[in-house]
Amino acid sequence: MSLLVKICGLSTRETLDVALGAGADMVGFVFFPPSPRHLSLETARELGKQAKGRATKVALTVDADDATLSNIVETLQPDLLQLHGKETIARLRDVKARFGLPVMKVIAVETSADLAALPGFADVADRILFDARAPKGATRPGGLGAVFDWQLLSKLDLKLPYMVSGGLNPDNVAEAIRVTRAGGVDVSSGVERSPGHKDPEMILKFIRAARATEELMVR
C-alpha cells in the first residue's frame, strides 16, 4: 500500500491548490476556535468544493458536539472525520453511527503508557493518528510542532491503518517513516512560515521528501 500524505490546517485557496497539485492524498481542515487554523463554515464550503474529487477531505474537530459536527458535515461534506480530543470509544461509535462517515481517532503519545487505550479505539475507529501529547496548559491538543519518541511505535502490531504526526517537517519526515513504519504522515505546523500560515514551498518539499522515502522503502 502506498504512503498517504496529509497536509492539515489548510485555510487558503492558494495553499490548498499547492497541496493538491503536489499530490497530497489527504487535506485537513480545522474546526476548533482556539487554533490559528480554525475555519469558518463559509471558507470551508469554498475550500471543500475546490478539493472535491482531488483528495480525501478531512474535518478535524476537538470534542465537538453533534450540532457542530452536523454543520461541518453539511458544509464541507468531508470524507473522513478526525477526532482530536478526549472522545471516548463510545463517542466514536456514536459519531460513526450518526453521521455515516469513517473516523480517524488521534492518540496523544508521550510514553508507552499512552498506547494502553489503543486496542479499544482500534476496534471502533477506521484509522489511527499518533500525535505528540500537548504539554500541560496548552490551549489545543495538536499543531504545536512537538515531536514524540517514534521508537514507541517501532514494534507496534496494529492491523488498522495508522498515520504519524507531531513536529514533522521536510527534514525529519524520512526518519519518522523509517522508524514507525506508518502508512501515512500528517503535517501542519511543519510547513508553515508562522502559526496558521502555510508556506507553499515547504508543502512541496514535505511531499517530495515523503515520496522519496516511500520509493526507497519499496526497493
Coordinates of C-alpha atoms in Angstrom, one line a residue:
M1 CA 0.0 0.0 0.0
S2 CA 1.4 3.4 -0.9
L3 CA 2.2 6.0 1.7
L4 CA -0.5 8.5 2.4
V5 CA 0.5 12.2 2.8
K6 CA -1.8 14.6 4.6
I7 CA -1.4 18.3 4.8
C8 CA -3.5 19.6 7.6
G9 CA -4.7 23.1 8.7
L10 CA -5.1 24.4 5.1
S11 CA -7.0 27.7 5.0
T12 CA -6.5 29.4 1.7
R13 CA -7.2 28.6 -1.9
E14 CA -3.6 29.1 -2.9
T15 CA -2.1 26.7 -0.4
L16 CA -4.8 24.1 -0.9
D17 CA -4.1 24.2 -4.6
V18 CA -0.4 23.7 -4.0
A19 CA -1.1 20.7 -1.8
L20 CA -3.5 19.2 -4.3
G21 CA -1.2 19.9 -7.2
A22 CA 1.8 18.3 -5.4
G23 CA -0.2 15.1 -4.9
A24 CA -1.4 15.3 -1.2
D25 CA -3.6 12.3 -0.6
M26 CA -5.5 14.0 2.3
V27 CA -6.2 17.6 3.0
G28 CA -7.2 18.6 6.5
F29 CA -9.5 21.4 7.6
V30 CA -9.6 22.6 11.3
F31 CA -12.8 23.4 13.1
F32 CA -11.6 24.4 16.6
P33 CA -11.7 28.1 17.5
P34 CA -8.6 28.2 19.7
S35 CA -6.5 27.1 16.7
P36 CA -4.9 29.7 14.4
R37 CA -6.0 27.3 11.6
H38 CA -9.7 27.4 12.5
L39 CA -12.0 27.8 9.5
S40 CA -15.4 29.5 9.3
L41 CA -18.1 27.4 7.6
E42 CA -18.2 29.8 4.7
T43 CA -14.5 29.3 4.0
A44 CA -14.8 25.6 4.5
R45 CA -17.6 25.4 1.9
E46 CA -15.4 27.0 -0.8
L47 CA -12.3 25.0 0.0
G48 CA -14.3 21.8 0.1
K49 CA -15.6 22.5 -3.4
Q50 CA -12.0 23.1 -4.5
A51 CA -10.8 19.8 -3.1
K52 CA -13.7 17.6 -4.1
G53 CA -12.6 14.6 -6.0
R54 CA -8.9 15.6 -5.8
A55 CA -8.0 14.4 -2.3
T56 CA -9.7 13.0 0.8
K57 CA -11.2 15.8 2.7
V58 CA -10.6 15.5 6.5
A59 CA -12.6 17.5 9.1
L60 CA -10.6 18.0 12.3
T61 CA -12.6 18.6 15.5
V62 CA -11.9 18.5 19.2
D63 CA -14.6 17.2 21.4
A64 CA -17.3 18.7 19.1
D65 CA -21.0 18.2 19.9
D66 CA -23.5 16.8 17.4
A67 CA -24.7 20.2 16.3
T68 CA -21.2 21.3 15.5
L69 CA -20.4 18.1 13.6
S70 CA -23.7 18.3 11.7
N71 CA -22.9 21.8 10.5
I72 CA -19.4 20.8 9.4
V73 CA -20.6 17.7 7.7
E74 CA -23.3 19.6 5.8
T75 CA -21.0 22.4 4.8
L76 CA -17.7 20.7 4.0
Q77 CA -19.0 17.2 3.0
P78 CA -15.9 15.6 4.4
D79 CA -14.7 12.1 3.5
L80 CA -13.3 11.5 7.0
L81 CA -13.8 12.8 10.5
Q82 CA -10.7 13.4 12.6
L83 CA -11.5 13.4 16.3
H84 CA -8.6 15.1 18.1
G85 CA -9.9 15.5 21.6
K86 CA -10.7 13.3 24.6
E87 CA -13.5 11.4 22.8
T88 CA -14.3 8.1 24.3
I89 CA -14.7 4.8 22.5
A90 CA -18.5 5.1 23.0
R91 CA -18.4 8.6 21.5
L92 CA -16.5 7.3 18.4
R93 CA -19.1 4.6 17.9
D94 CA -21.9 7.2 18.2
V95 CA -20.3 9.6 15.8
K96 CA -19.9 6.9 13.2
A97 CA -23.4 5.7 13.5
R98 CA -24.9 9.2 13.5
F99 CA -23.0 10.6 10.6
G100 CA -22.2 7.6 8.5
L101 CA -18.6 8.6 7.9
P102 CA -15.3 6.9 8.7
V103 CA -13.5 8.2 11.7
M104 CA -9.8 8.7 12.4
K105 CA -9.0 8.9 16.2
V106 CA -6.0 10.7 17.4
I107 CA -3.9 9.1 20.1
A108 CA -1.7 11.5 22.0
V109 CA 1.7 9.9 22.8
E110 CA 4.4 10.8 25.3
T111 CA 5.2 7.4 26.9
S112 CA 4.4 3.8 26.2
A113 CA 1.5 4.0 28.8
D114 CA -0.4 6.2 26.3
L115 CA -0.8 3.2 24.0
A116 CA -2.8 1.2 26.6
A117 CA -6.1 2.5 25.2
L118 CA -5.2 1.7 21.6
P119 CA -6.9 -1.7 21.3
G120 CA -10.3 -0.3 22.3
F121 CA -10.1 2.6 19.9
A122 CA -8.8 0.4 17.1
D123 CA -11.9 -1.8 17.5
V124 CA -14.1 1.2 16.5
A125 CA -12.0 3.7 14.5
D126 CA -11.3 3.3 10.8
R127 CA -7.8 4.8 11.2
I128 CA -5.5 5.9 14.0
L129 CA -3.3 9.0 14.0
F130 CA -0.5 9.2 16.6
D131 CA 0.4 12.7 17.6
A132 CA 2.7 14.2 20.3
R133 CA 0.9 14.8 23.6
A134 CA 0.4 18.5 24.2
P135 CA 2.1 20.0 27.3
K136 CA 0.0 20.8 30.3
G137 CA -1.7 24.2 29.9
A138 CA -1.7 24.1 26.1
T139 CA -4.8 25.6 24.6
R140 CA -5.1 23.0 21.8
P141 CA -4.1 19.3 21.6
G142 CA -2.1 19.4 18.4
G143 CA -0.4 21.6 15.7
L144 CA 2.2 22.6 18.2
G145 CA 5.3 21.4 16.5
A146 CA 6.1 18.9 19.2
V147 CA 7.8 15.6 18.4
F148 CA 7.3 12.3 20.4
D149 CA 9.6 9.4 20.6
W150 CA 8.9 7.4 17.4
Q151 CA 10.6 4.4 18.9
L152 CA 7.5 3.9 20.9
L153 CA 5.8 2.7 17.7
S154 CA 8.7 0.8 16.3
K155 CA 7.3 -2.6 17.4
L156 CA 3.6 -1.7 17.0
D157 CA 1.4 -4.6 15.9
L158 CA -1.7 -2.8 14.6
K159 CA -3.9 -4.2 11.8
L160 CA -5.7 -0.9 11.5
P161 CA -4.2 1.7 9.1
Y162 CA -2.3 4.3 11.1
M163 CA -0.5 7.6 10.5
V164 CA 2.0 9.6 12.4
S165 CA 2.2 13.4 13.1
G166 CA 3.7 15.7 15.6
G167 CA 6.5 18.1 14.7
L168 CA 7.1 16.6 11.2
N169 CA 8.8 18.7 8.6
P170 CA 10.7 18.2 5.3
D171 CA 13.9 17.4 7.2
N172 CA 12.7 14.7 9.6
V173 CA 9.8 13.0 7.8
A174 CA 12.0 10.4 6.2
E175 CA 13.3 9.2 9.7
A176 CA 9.7 9.2 11.1
I177 CA 8.6 6.9 8.3
R178 CA 11.6 4.6 8.7
V179 CA 11.2 4.2 12.4
T180 CA 7.4 4.0 12.8
R181 CA 6.7 2.1 9.5
A182 CA 3.5 4.2 9.4
G183 CA 1.3 4.0 6.4
G184 CA 0.8 7.8 6.4
V185 CA 2.3 11.1 7.6
D186 CA 0.4 14.2 8.6
V187 CA 1.9 17.7 8.8
S188 CA 0.6 21.1 9.8
S189 CA 3.0 23.5 11.6
G190 CA 6.0 21.9 9.9
V191 CA 5.0 23.5 6.6
E192 CA 4.2 27.0 8.0
R193 CA 6.1 30.3 7.9
S194 CA 4.1 31.3 11.0
P195 CA 1.2 29.7 13.0
G196 CA -1.7 29.2 10.7
H197 CA 0.1 30.5 7.5
K198 CA 1.2 27.7 5.2
D199 CA 4.3 28.1 3.1
P200 CA 3.8 26.7 -0.5
E201 CA 7.5 25.8 -0.9
M202 CA 7.6 23.9 2.4
I203 CA 4.4 22.0 1.4
L204 CA 6.2 21.0 -1.8
K205 CA 9.4 20.0 0.0
F206 CA 7.5 17.9 2.5
I207 CA 5.6 15.9 0.0
R208 CA 8.7 15.4 -2.1
A209 CA 10.6 14.2 0.9
A210 CA 7.8 11.8 1.9
R211 CA 7.5 10.4 -1.6
A212 CA 11.3 9.9 -2.0
T213 CA 11.4 7.9 1.3
E214 CA 8.4 5.8 0.1
E215 CA 10.3 4.9 -3.0
L216 CA 13.4 3.9 -1.1
M217 CA 11.5 1.7 1.3
V218 CA 9.7 -0.1 -1.6
R219 CA 13.1 -1.1 -3.2

